Structures are given as structure tokens and as C-alpha cells.
Coordinates of C-alpha atoms and ligand atoms in Angstrom, one line a residue:
M3 CA 33.0 -22.9 -6.6
D4 CA 32.9 -19.6 -8.1
A5 CA 29.9 -17.7 -6.7
H6 CA 28.8 -15.8 -10.4
T7 CA 26.9 -18.9 -11.1
G8 CA 23.4 -19.0 -12.3
S9 CA 21.8 -19.7 -15.4
E10 CA 21.4 -17.5 -18.8
R11 CA 17.8 -18.0 -18.6
S12 CA 15.2 -15.2 -18.1
K13 CA 14.4 -14.1 -14.7
S14 CA 10.5 -13.7 -14.1
D15 CA 10.1 -14.3 -10.4
D16 CA 10.7 -10.6 -8.3
T17 CA 9.9 -10.3 -4.9
T18 CA 7.2 -8.0 -3.4
S19 CA 6.9 -4.4 -4.1
E20 CA 7.8 -2.2 -0.9
S21 CA 7.6 1.8 -2.1
G22 CA 10.6 4.0 -0.9
S23 CA 13.2 3.8 -3.0
T24 CA 14.8 6.9 -3.3
R25 CA 15.9 5.4 -7.1
G26 CA 13.9 5.9 -10.2
A27 CA 11.3 2.4 -9.3
E28 CA 9.7 0.6 -12.1
P29 CA 6.3 0.5 -10.7
E30 CA 4.6 -2.7 -10.3
S31 CA 1.7 -3.6 -7.8
A32 CA 2.2 -6.1 -5.2
L33 CA -0.5 -8.1 -6.9
E34 CA 1.2 -8.0 -10.4
T35 CA 4.0 -9.0 -8.6
A36 CA 2.8 -11.9 -7.0
R37 CA 1.0 -13.4 -10.2
R38 CA 4.2 -12.8 -12.2
Q39 CA 5.8 -15.0 -9.4
L40 CA 3.2 -17.7 -9.7
D41 CA 3.4 -17.6 -13.6
G42 CA 7.1 -17.7 -13.4
A43 CA 7.3 -21.0 -11.3
A44 CA 4.4 -22.3 -13.3
D45 CA 6.4 -22.2 -16.2
H46 CA 9.3 -24.4 -14.8
L47 CA 7.0 -27.1 -13.3
D48 CA 4.4 -29.0 -14.8
L49 CA 1.4 -27.8 -12.7
D50 CA -2.1 -28.2 -12.8
P51 CA -3.3 -25.1 -15.0
N52 CA -6.7 -25.8 -12.8
V53 CA -4.6 -25.3 -9.4
V54 CA -2.4 -22.4 -10.9
E55 CA -5.6 -20.6 -12.0
R56 CA -7.4 -20.8 -8.4
L57 CA -3.9 -19.8 -6.9
R58 CA -4.1 -16.2 -8.9
H59 CA -7.5 -15.3 -6.6
P60 CA -7.7 -14.4 -2.9
T61 CA -10.1 -17.2 -1.3
K62 CA -11.6 -14.0 0.7
V63 CA -11.1 -10.5 0.9
Q64 CA -13.1 -8.8 4.1
E65 CA -13.9 -5.0 3.9
V66 CA -14.9 -3.1 6.7
T67 CA -15.7 0.2 7.9
V68 CA -13.8 1.2 10.7
P69 CA -15.4 4.5 12.6
I70 CA -13.7 5.8 15.6
K71 CA -14.1 8.8 18.0
R72 CA -11.1 10.9 17.9
D73 CA -9.7 12.7 20.8
D74 CA -11.6 15.8 19.9
G75 CA -14.7 14.1 20.1
T76 CA -15.7 14.2 16.4
V77 CA -16.0 10.4 14.8
E78 CA -14.0 9.5 11.8
V79 CA -14.1 6.2 9.4
F80 CA -11.6 4.6 8.1
T81 CA -11.7 1.5 5.7
G82 CA -9.9 -2.0 6.5
Y83 CA -9.1 -5.1 4.8
R84 CA -8.1 -8.5 5.6
A85 CA -7.2 -10.4 2.6
Q86 CA -7.1 -14.2 3.1
H87 CA -5.4 -15.7 0.1
D88 CA -4.8 -19.4 0.0
S89 CA -5.3 -21.9 3.2
V90 CA -4.8 -25.5 1.9
R91 CA -1.5 -26.0 4.1
G92 CA -2.7 -24.4 7.2
P93 CA -4.1 -21.4 8.5
Y94 CA -4.0 -18.0 6.8
K95 CA -1.2 -15.9 8.5
G96 CA 0.3 -12.4 7.2
G97 CA 0.6 -9.0 8.5
L98 CA -1.6 -5.9 9.5
R99 CA -0.5 -2.8 8.5
Y100 CA -1.5 0.9 9.1
H101 CA -0.6 3.1 6.1
P102 CA -2.4 5.9 3.5
D103 CA -1.7 3.5 0.5
V104 CA -3.6 0.1 1.8
T105 CA -5.8 -1.0 -0.8
R106 CA -7.7 -4.1 -1.3
D107 CA -5.1 -5.0 -4.1
E108 CA -2.0 -4.7 -2.1
C109 CA -3.7 -6.8 0.5
V110 CA -4.0 -9.6 -1.8
G111 CA -0.9 -9.5 -3.5
L112 CA 0.9 -9.4 -0.4
G113 CA -1.2 -12.1 1.2
M114 CA -0.1 -14.1 -2.1
W115 CA 3.3 -13.5 -1.3
M116 CA 2.9 -14.4 2.3
T117 CA 1.6 -17.9 0.8
W118 CA 4.6 -18.3 -1.0
K119 CA 6.7 -17.6 2.2
C120 CA 5.2 -20.1 4.4
A121 CA 5.5 -22.9 1.9
V122 CA 9.2 -21.9 1.4
M123 CA 10.0 -22.5 4.8
D124 CA 7.6 -25.5 5.1
L125 CA 5.5 -23.7 7.9
P126 CA 1.8 -25.1 8.0
F127 CA 0.3 -21.8 7.1
G128 CA -1.4 -20.1 4.0
G129 CA -0.9 -16.5 3.3
A130 CA -3.1 -13.2 4.4
K131 CA -2.4 -9.6 4.6
G132 CA -4.6 -6.6 5.8
G133 CA -4.4 -3.2 7.3
I134 CA -6.2 -0.1 7.5
A135 CA -5.7 2.6 5.2
V136 CA -4.5 5.5 7.8
D137 CA -1.6 7.1 8.5
P138 CA -1.2 6.2 12.1
K139 CA 1.6 9.0 12.9
Q140 CA -2.0 11.3 13.2
L141 CA -3.4 9.6 15.8
S142 CA -2.7 9.5 19.3
D143 CA -2.2 6.0 21.2
G144 CA -5.7 6.5 22.5
E145 CA -7.0 6.9 18.8
K146 CA -5.1 3.9 18.0
E147 CA -6.0 2.0 20.6
R148 CA -9.9 2.3 19.9
L149 CA -8.8 1.7 15.8
T150 CA -7.6 -1.5 16.4
R151 CA -10.1 -2.7 19.0
R152 CA -12.9 -1.9 16.4
F153 CA -11.3 -3.2 13.6
T154 CA -10.7 -6.4 15.5
N155 CA -14.2 -6.8 16.1
E156 CA -15.0 -6.2 12.4
I157 CA -12.6 -9.1 11.5
R158 CA -13.4 -11.4 14.4
G159 CA -15.0 -13.7 12.0
V160 CA -12.7 -14.5 10.0
I161 CA -9.9 -14.2 12.2
G162 CA -8.7 -17.0 15.1
P163 CA -5.8 -19.5 16.1
T164 CA -6.9 -22.3 13.5
R165 CA -8.2 -19.9 11.0
D166 CA -6.2 -16.6 10.3
I167 CA -3.3 -15.5 12.2
P168 CA -2.1 -11.7 11.9
A169 CA 1.0 -10.5 12.9
P170 CA 2.7 -6.6 13.0
D171 CA 3.6 -4.7 9.9
M172 CA 4.0 -1.4 8.7
G173 CA 2.9 1.0 11.2
T174 CA 1.9 -1.5 13.9
D175 CA 3.7 -3.2 16.5
A176 CA 3.4 -5.2 19.5
Q177 CA 1.6 -2.8 21.5
T178 CA -1.0 -3.2 18.5
M179 CA -1.1 -7.2 18.4
A180 CA -1.9 -6.9 22.2
W181 CA -4.4 -4.8 22.0
L182 CA -5.9 -6.8 19.0
M183 CA -5.5 -10.3 21.3
D184 CA -7.1 -8.5 24.0
A185 CA -10.2 -7.3 22.1
Y186 CA -10.6 -10.8 20.1
S187 CA -10.2 -12.6 23.4
M188 CA -12.6 -10.0 25.4
Q189 CA -15.5 -11.3 22.6
E190 CA -14.7 -15.0 22.9
A191 CA -14.4 -14.5 27.0
E192 CA -11.5 -16.6 27.0
T193 CA -8.0 -15.5 26.5
I194 CA -6.8 -16.5 23.2
P195 CA -2.9 -15.7 22.7
G196 CA -2.7 -17.7 19.7
V197 CA -4.9 -15.5 17.8
V198 CA -2.1 -13.1 16.9
T199 CA 1.4 -13.4 16.8
G200 CA 4.5 -10.4 17.9
K201 CA 2.4 -9.8 21.0
P202 CA 4.9 -8.4 23.7
P203 CA 6.6 -11.8 26.0
I204 CA 4.4 -11.2 28.7
V205 CA 1.2 -12.1 27.0
G206 CA 2.3 -14.8 24.7
G207 CA 4.7 -13.2 22.7
S208 CA 8.1 -15.4 21.9
E209 CA 11.7 -14.7 22.8
G210 CA 13.6 -14.0 19.6
R211 CA 11.0 -12.7 17.3
E212 CA 12.5 -9.2 17.1
E213 CA 16.0 -10.3 16.3
A214 CA 14.7 -13.4 13.8
P215 CA 14.6 -11.8 10.5
G216 CA 18.2 -10.3 10.6
R217 CA 19.8 -13.6 12.3
S218 CA 17.5 -15.5 9.2
V219 CA 19.6 -12.9 6.9
A220 CA 22.7 -13.9 8.7
I221 CA 22.2 -18.1 8.7
V222 CA 21.7 -17.7 4.9
T223 CA 24.4 -15.4 4.1
R224 CA 26.5 -18.2 6.2
A225 CA 24.9 -21.3 4.1
V226 CA 25.6 -19.4 0.9
C227 CA 29.3 -18.3 1.6
E228 CA 30.1 -22.2 2.9
Y229 CA 28.4 -23.5 -0.8
Y230 CA 30.6 -21.1 -2.6
G231 CA 33.7 -22.0 -0.7
M232 CA 34.0 -18.8 1.1
P233 CA 35.0 -19.2 4.7
L234 CA 32.9 -16.8 6.8
D235 CA 36.4 -15.1 8.5
E236 CA 37.7 -14.3 4.9
T237 CA 34.5 -12.8 3.6
T238 CA 33.4 -8.9 3.5
V239 CA 29.8 -8.0 3.8
A240 CA 28.1 -4.6 3.0
I241 CA 25.0 -3.9 4.6
Q242 CA 22.5 -1.6 3.7
G243 CA 20.1 -0.1 6.7
Y244 CA 20.9 -0.5 10.2
G245 CA 17.5 -1.2 11.7
S246 CA 15.7 -4.8 13.2
V247 CA 16.9 -6.5 9.9
G248 CA 20.2 -5.0 9.0
A249 CA 21.7 -4.0 12.9
N250 CA 20.8 -7.9 14.0
A251 CA 21.9 -9.5 10.4
A252 CA 25.5 -7.5 11.0
H253 CA 25.8 -7.9 14.9
Q254 CA 25.9 -12.3 13.9
L255 CA 28.0 -12.1 11.0
D256 CA 30.2 -10.2 13.1
E257 CA 29.8 -12.8 15.7
W258 CA 30.7 -15.4 13.1
D259 CA 33.8 -13.7 12.1
A260 CA 32.6 -12.0 9.2
S261 CA 34.1 -8.6 7.9
V262 CA 31.4 -6.3 8.1
V263 CA 33.1 -3.4 6.2
A264 CA 29.9 -1.0 5.1
I265 CA 26.6 -0.3 7.5
S266 CA 24.2 2.5 6.5
D267 CA 20.9 4.4 7.1
V268 CA 18.8 6.9 5.7
N269 CA 21.8 9.6 6.1
G270 CA 24.5 7.7 4.7
A271 CA 26.9 5.0 5.1
M272 CA 29.8 4.2 7.1
Y273 CA 32.6 2.5 5.4
D274 CA 35.8 0.7 6.7
P275 CA 37.8 -2.1 4.4
D276 CA 39.1 -3.3 7.6
G277 CA 36.0 -4.2 9.1
I278 CA 33.7 -2.0 11.3
D279 CA 33.3 -2.9 14.8
V280 CA 29.4 -3.0 14.8
A281 CA 29.0 -3.8 18.8
S282 CA 29.9 0.0 19.2
V283 CA 27.4 1.3 16.4
P284 CA 23.9 2.0 17.9
S285 CA 21.1 0.5 15.7
H286 CA 18.0 2.2 14.7
D287 CA 16.1 1.3 17.7
E288 CA 18.8 2.6 20.4
E289 CA 19.7 5.8 19.0
P290 CA 18.0 6.5 15.4
E291 CA 19.5 7.4 12.0
A292 CA 23.2 7.5 14.1
V293 CA 25.4 5.4 11.9
T294 CA 27.2 8.3 9.9
R295 CA 28.0 10.3 13.4
Y296 CA 30.2 7.1 14.3
A297 CA 31.5 7.0 10.9
D298 CA 35.3 8.2 10.5
T299 CA 34.6 7.6 6.6
V300 CA 31.3 8.5 5.2
I301 CA 30.1 7.0 1.6
T302 CA 26.3 7.3 -0.1
N303 CA 24.0 4.9 0.1
D304 CA 24.6 4.2 -3.8
E305 CA 28.0 3.8 -3.3
L306 CA 27.7 1.3 -0.8
L307 CA 25.7 -0.3 -3.3
E308 CA 28.3 -0.7 -5.5
L309 CA 31.2 -1.5 -3.0
D310 CA 33.7 -4.1 -3.9
A311 CA 32.4 -6.7 -1.1
D312 CA 31.7 -10.3 -1.4
V313 CA 28.4 -9.9 -0.2
L314 CA 25.9 -7.5 -0.5
I315 CA 22.7 -7.2 1.8
P316 CA 20.3 -4.7 0.9
A317 CA 18.0 -4.6 4.3
A318 CA 16.5 -1.3 4.4
I319 CA 13.9 -0.3 1.6
G320 CA 12.6 -2.0 -1.8
N321 CA 13.8 -1.4 -5.2
V322 CA 16.9 -0.1 -4.5
I323 CA 18.7 -2.3 -7.0
D324 CA 17.1 -1.5 -10.6
A325 CA 17.9 -0.9 -14.0
E326 CA 20.3 2.0 -13.5
N327 CA 22.6 0.3 -11.0
A328 CA 22.3 -3.2 -11.4
D329 CA 25.3 -3.4 -13.5
A330 CA 27.8 -1.4 -11.2
V331 CA 26.8 -4.0 -8.4
E332 CA 30.3 -5.6 -7.6
A333 CA 29.9 -8.2 -5.1
P334 CA 29.1 -11.6 -6.5
I335 CA 26.5 -12.5 -3.8
V336 CA 23.3 -10.6 -3.1
V337 CA 21.5 -11.6 0.0
E338 CA 17.7 -9.7 0.2
G339 CA 17.5 -8.7 3.6
A340 CA 14.5 -6.2 2.8
N341 CA 11.4 -6.7 1.0
G342 CA 11.8 -6.1 -2.9
P343 CA 15.0 -4.7 -2.8
V344 CA 16.0 -5.7 -6.5
T345 CA 13.3 -4.7 -9.2
S346 CA 12.5 -7.0 -11.7
R347 CA 14.6 -5.4 -14.5
G348 CA 17.5 -5.3 -11.8
D349 CA 17.0 -9.1 -11.2
E350 CA 17.4 -9.6 -14.9
I351 CA 20.5 -8.1 -15.4
L352 CA 22.3 -9.4 -12.2
A353 CA 21.0 -12.8 -13.4
D354 CA 22.6 -12.2 -16.7
R355 CA 26.1 -10.9 -14.9
D356 CA 25.6 -14.5 -12.6
V357 CA 25.3 -12.7 -9.7
A358 CA 23.9 -15.0 -6.7
V359 CA 21.1 -13.6 -5.9
I360 CA 19.2 -14.9 -2.6
P361 CA 15.7 -14.1 -2.7
D362 CA 14.0 -12.0 0.2
I363 CA 11.3 -14.9 0.9
L364 CA 14.0 -17.3 2.1
A365 CA 16.4 -14.9 3.6
N366 CA 14.1 -12.6 6.1
A367 CA 11.7 -15.6 6.7
G368 CA 13.0 -15.8 10.3
G369 CA 10.3 -13.3 11.4
V370 CA 7.2 -15.5 10.4
T371 CA 9.5 -18.7 11.7
V372 CA 9.7 -17.7 15.1
S373 CA 5.8 -16.2 14.5
Y374 CA 5.3 -19.9 14.1
F375 CA 7.2 -21.0 16.8
E376 CA 5.5 -17.9 19.0
W377 CA 1.5 -19.7 18.1
L378 CA 3.2 -23.1 18.8
Q379 CA 3.8 -21.6 22.4
D380 CA 0.8 -19.9 22.4
I381 CA -1.3 -23.0 21.9
N382 CA 0.6 -25.3 23.9
R383 CA 0.5 -22.8 26.8
R384 CA 4.2 -23.3 27.1
S385 CA 7.2 -21.0 26.6
W386 CA 10.3 -21.7 25.1
S387 CA 13.8 -20.0 26.2
L388 CA 15.8 -17.7 23.8
E389 CA 18.3 -20.5 23.1
R390 CA 15.6 -23.0 21.7
V391 CA 14.0 -20.3 19.9
N392 CA 17.2 -19.8 18.1
E393 CA 17.9 -23.3 17.7
E394 CA 15.0 -24.3 15.7
L395 CA 15.4 -21.1 14.0
E396 CA 18.5 -22.3 12.6
V397 CA 17.1 -26.0 11.9
E398 CA 13.9 -24.4 10.0
M399 CA 16.4 -22.0 8.0
L400 CA 19.1 -24.9 7.0
E401 CA 16.0 -27.3 6.2
A402 CA 14.7 -24.7 3.8
W403 CA 18.2 -23.7 2.6
R404 CA 18.6 -27.4 1.7
A405 CA 15.8 -27.7 -0.1
I406 CA 16.6 -24.8 -2.5
R407 CA 19.9 -25.6 -3.0
D408 CA 18.9 -29.0 -4.3
T409 CA 16.4 -27.3 -7.0
F410 CA 19.2 -24.8 -7.9
E411 CA 21.3 -27.6 -8.7
E412 CA 18.8 -29.9 -10.3
R413 CA 17.2 -27.6 -12.5
D414 CA 19.6 -25.2 -13.5
V415 CA 17.9 -22.0 -12.6
T416 CA 18.5 -18.8 -10.8
W417 CA 18.1 -19.0 -6.7
R418 CA 15.0 -16.8 -6.9
E419 CA 13.4 -19.8 -9.6
A420 CA 14.4 -22.3 -7.1
T421 CA 13.2 -20.8 -4.1
Y422 CA 9.7 -20.2 -6.3
I423 CA 9.5 -23.5 -7.5
V424 CA 10.2 -25.2 -3.9
A425 CA 7.2 -23.0 -2.6
L426 CA 4.7 -23.3 -5.9
S427 CA 5.1 -27.1 -5.9
R428 CA 4.5 -27.9 -2.4
I429 CA 1.4 -25.6 -2.5
V430 CA 0.1 -27.5 -5.7
A431 CA 0.7 -30.7 -4.5
A432 CA -1.6 -30.0 -1.5
H433 CA -4.0 -28.7 -3.6
E434 CA -3.8 -31.8 -5.6
S435 CA -4.3 -34.1 -3.0
R436 CA -6.9 -32.3 -1.4
G437 CA -8.7 -31.8 -4.4
L438 CA -11.3 -29.1 -5.2
W439 CA -14.8 -28.9 -2.4
P440 CA -17.3 -30.0 -3.3
Ligands
LIG7 P1 14.0 -0.2 10.5 O1 12.6 0.8 10.5 O2 14.3 -1.2 11.6 O3 15.3 0.2 9.6 C1 15.2 0.8 8.5 C2 16.7 1.0 8.1 O4 16.9 1.2 6.9 C3 17.2 2.0 9.0 O5 18.4 2.2 9.3 C4 17.0 3.4 8.1 O6 17.7 4.4 8.3 C5 17.6 2.8 6.6 N1 16.9 3.9 6.0 C6 15.6 3.9 5.4 N2 15.4 4.4 4.4 C7 16.4 4.5 3.7 C8 17.3 4.8 2.6 N3 16.3 5.7 1.1 N4 18.2 4.7 2.1 C9 18.9 3.8 3.4 N5 18.4 3.3 4.2 C10 17.2 3.8 4.7 O7 13.3 -1.3 9.1 P2 13.2 -3.1 9.3 O8 12.4 -3.6 10.4 O9 14.7 -3.2 9.4 O10 13.0 -3.6 8.2 C11 13.8 -3.0 6.8 C12 13.3 -4.0 5.7 O11 13.4 -5.4 5.9 C13 12.1 -3.7 4.9 O12 11.8 -3.8 3.9 C14 11.1 -4.6 5.8 O13 9.8 -5.1 5.1 C15 12.0 -6.0 5.7 N6 11.3 -7.0 6.7 C16 11.6 -6.7 7.9 C17 10.7 -7.5 9.0 C18 10.8 -7.0 10.2 O14 10.0 -8.2 11.3 N7 11.6 -6.5 11.1 C19 10.3 -8.9 8.4 C20 11.0 -9.1 6.9 C21 11.1 -8.0 6.3

């Protein structure tokens, strides 16, 4: 089967806007994107418009003031949010980011996007997002800890292991989650690891959580290649970004005998048409931004996106494939490792050219899936081996893939449309079944 498969239909579903593109991005807020995704899927389905209207709005947005004492003794006041979008399928789930650009609307939009993502994976969670408008690089560790503990206390009434379970996001990490878990547990007078995921394993975090998004990108890439009759050992892959997602995807695909011909970081890309020995190149975590130092042939990130590879995996930042360069993408398959690497106009161009674009809410959903495993381990007071985590991740990813593949074949839509149709139909069916209270 030809990988240039798709439809002539116009694309209306896109992914969350993540800023940072070096190219001229078409600005669209996270909330606009999420609502467009909802409307796009609703157009394809005979959905109850009353339910769609409910899904356009969050259930609740908590806005809080977070004062902290700085190291110099002064008090500084920050604003934090927790936006809870929809919980029809289970407790709210989603990240907490510390970034100067955090706003109420951004949290609402990204929370909606989490609702779709959890539904794609059929996880028993709804969507949420939160954060604090702060530049964490300007804070000492002590200040970050005080900020996190105070913020936790302010949102304590709306989070909890059966209500809303935060996770790390931009500017937050496993240590932030450990502080959050401790602050919450202290107030409840018992240790409650299930209030948050992405913790260090020593306090209830899961094995395999860090590698999971890259691993899921690799699993989905393998599945899509198989679908198009491309044996992995004859497949070339170009990967933009060599951080957590990109490096883990590269290592896994290399282990499965795919030929990784290009990898990159912010400084540029390493290219070898005969295949790179990725095990010999340190990831961003091991040696930051070192890819080009190990390269014989260096090309630019823009050139990487236009390489004649079988699969292109943009796994660095958002909005890198847009109206300007979508025509030049040579790969017949694009697997979105980063969040929102293809703009809506870029997506239309790729769809017109029948490039198969596998959306981020499926491809990098290994992260939230292993977060779900972490939550299961926490509430059951058990811990799983890495082997078990990886096995169960593979099962979940392939189940999600099969549902999307069936929809793609049945409805003559793009992969992105098929993914949103699967997610939205599950959410709407749950709403219809439960009805409107009171
Ligand atoms: P990371 O910080 O570990 O690595 C990012 C990589 O991208 C680095 O190699 C960096 O040098 C490179 N990069 C940065 N700016 C670049 C640019 N302008 N051009 C080319 N390369 C550039 O980040 P990550 O955790 O791997 O996340 C990558 C993307 O995947 C983000 O969009 C993120 O939101 C998304 N994502 C991450 C996770 C996760 O749990 N890590 C989960 C889902 C989605």
C-alpha cells in the first residue's frame, strides 16, 4: 500500500500550540486550537450539539494568588491556575507548567487537549492543565520549593487522587512533583502518592515514565510502517530534536533495525544516509546540545525536515512544519513526536499531498499512559518492573492505534481526523450515557 494515503477532505484538526518555532508560525491560541479540533471532529460525527457545546467550556478554573518569600527576604506574588476541562470519563489529569506566558486561557485550551488525549488512549481520565506565570530560571531551588508548596495548598481543594492528578510539564520536573506530593500529604495527614504522577520512583514514581513518550513514538512509527508495508529494517527515519522524546524514539527505532539517518538539536543536525549509530551520540540529558559535535556531516534543522527519508519525526518544538515548508517535506510519513509540530496550514498542505501525518495526541501519548500506570501502582501500593511497564505500554498503544486505523479505513478521513473522531466519540458517548445533572 502506498504511504501517500489520505483524503481530499480539508483538514480542520490540529494540535496544541507550543511556542518556540524558529519559523514564521501562524499564531493560534491553545484554546482556539482545541475548539477547532472539537468542531472538526463534530463535523464528521452525528454528535449531540448540546454535548459539543458543553465541551467547548471548562468545568472549572481555579485562579489563585501564590505569595512566596524570596531569598532576600522580600515577598513576591505570582498567579497560578488549575483549569479542569472535563471529567466524564474519570478524574482530571494534566500537567503543571511554570512559565512566564502561562494564562488562564492557555490552561483551558491545553486542558481540553488533555481530555482528547486521554480519550484517544481510552484512559479513565479527563483533561486538565495548570501552572504559574513565573520564570523558574529566576528562582533558587528553595524559592521553587516554597512556590510549589504554597501553590499546592492553594489548589488543594480541587486536586486529589480521585479528583485531579497533576504531572510535570514545561518548567517543572520530578522534584516539583515530589514537593507537591509532600505538601498535599502533610495537609491530609497521610502519604498520598496518587495525587500526582511523574514523581521520582523512590516516592511512588513509575519505572519507564521518562522514556515513555519517545517509546510510544517508536511503537506508533513501527505500526504505521507495517500498515504501509514498509519493513522497519528497510526504513529510513529523520528525527528533529534529540531530547527526551527524540533520543528515546531514535534508540528504540535503531534497536528495531530502522535506519536513523538524521538527528538534531538546537545547533543543527547530524546526517548520514547510511544510518547513524545513535547509541554513540549522547542525548540532551547526557550532554546538552552535543549532536553536531559528534557529526561528520552537519545540515540545518530546516534541511532535516526536507530530507528524502521514509519517516520524518519532528520531536523538538511546535510549529516547525508550516505554510512555508510543508510543500518541501519529502517523507511520505510524518509522526508527530513534539506537541503541535505542524501548523494548521502546514497540515492542509501535507493532507493535499497525501502525506500520512500521525498526530501527537496518539504518537507521544506514552507519557500520559505511563502516568496512568504510575497512578495505578500508587493507589494499589504496588510497583511494577520496567519490563511490565513497557509491555503494558505496548498493549495500550497498539489498541489505540487499531481503533484509529479502523476509523481511518472506514471513514476516508486523514489520520488526524480519525484520531479526533475516536476521542470525541468516546467522550460524547459517556456524556450521553451519564446525562446532564441535575
Ligand atoms: P527536551 O528539552 O528533552 O529536548 C528538546 C530537544 O529539541 C533538544 O535536543 C533541543 O536541542 C532540541 N531543540 C530545541 N529547540 C530547537 C529548535 N529550535 N530546532 C531544533 N531542535 C531544537 O524536550 P522533550 O521532553 O524531548 O520534548 C520535545 C517535545 O515533545 C516538546 O514539544 C514537548 O512538549 C513534547 N512532549 C514531551 C513529553 C515528555 O514527557 N518529555 C511528552 C509529550 C510531549
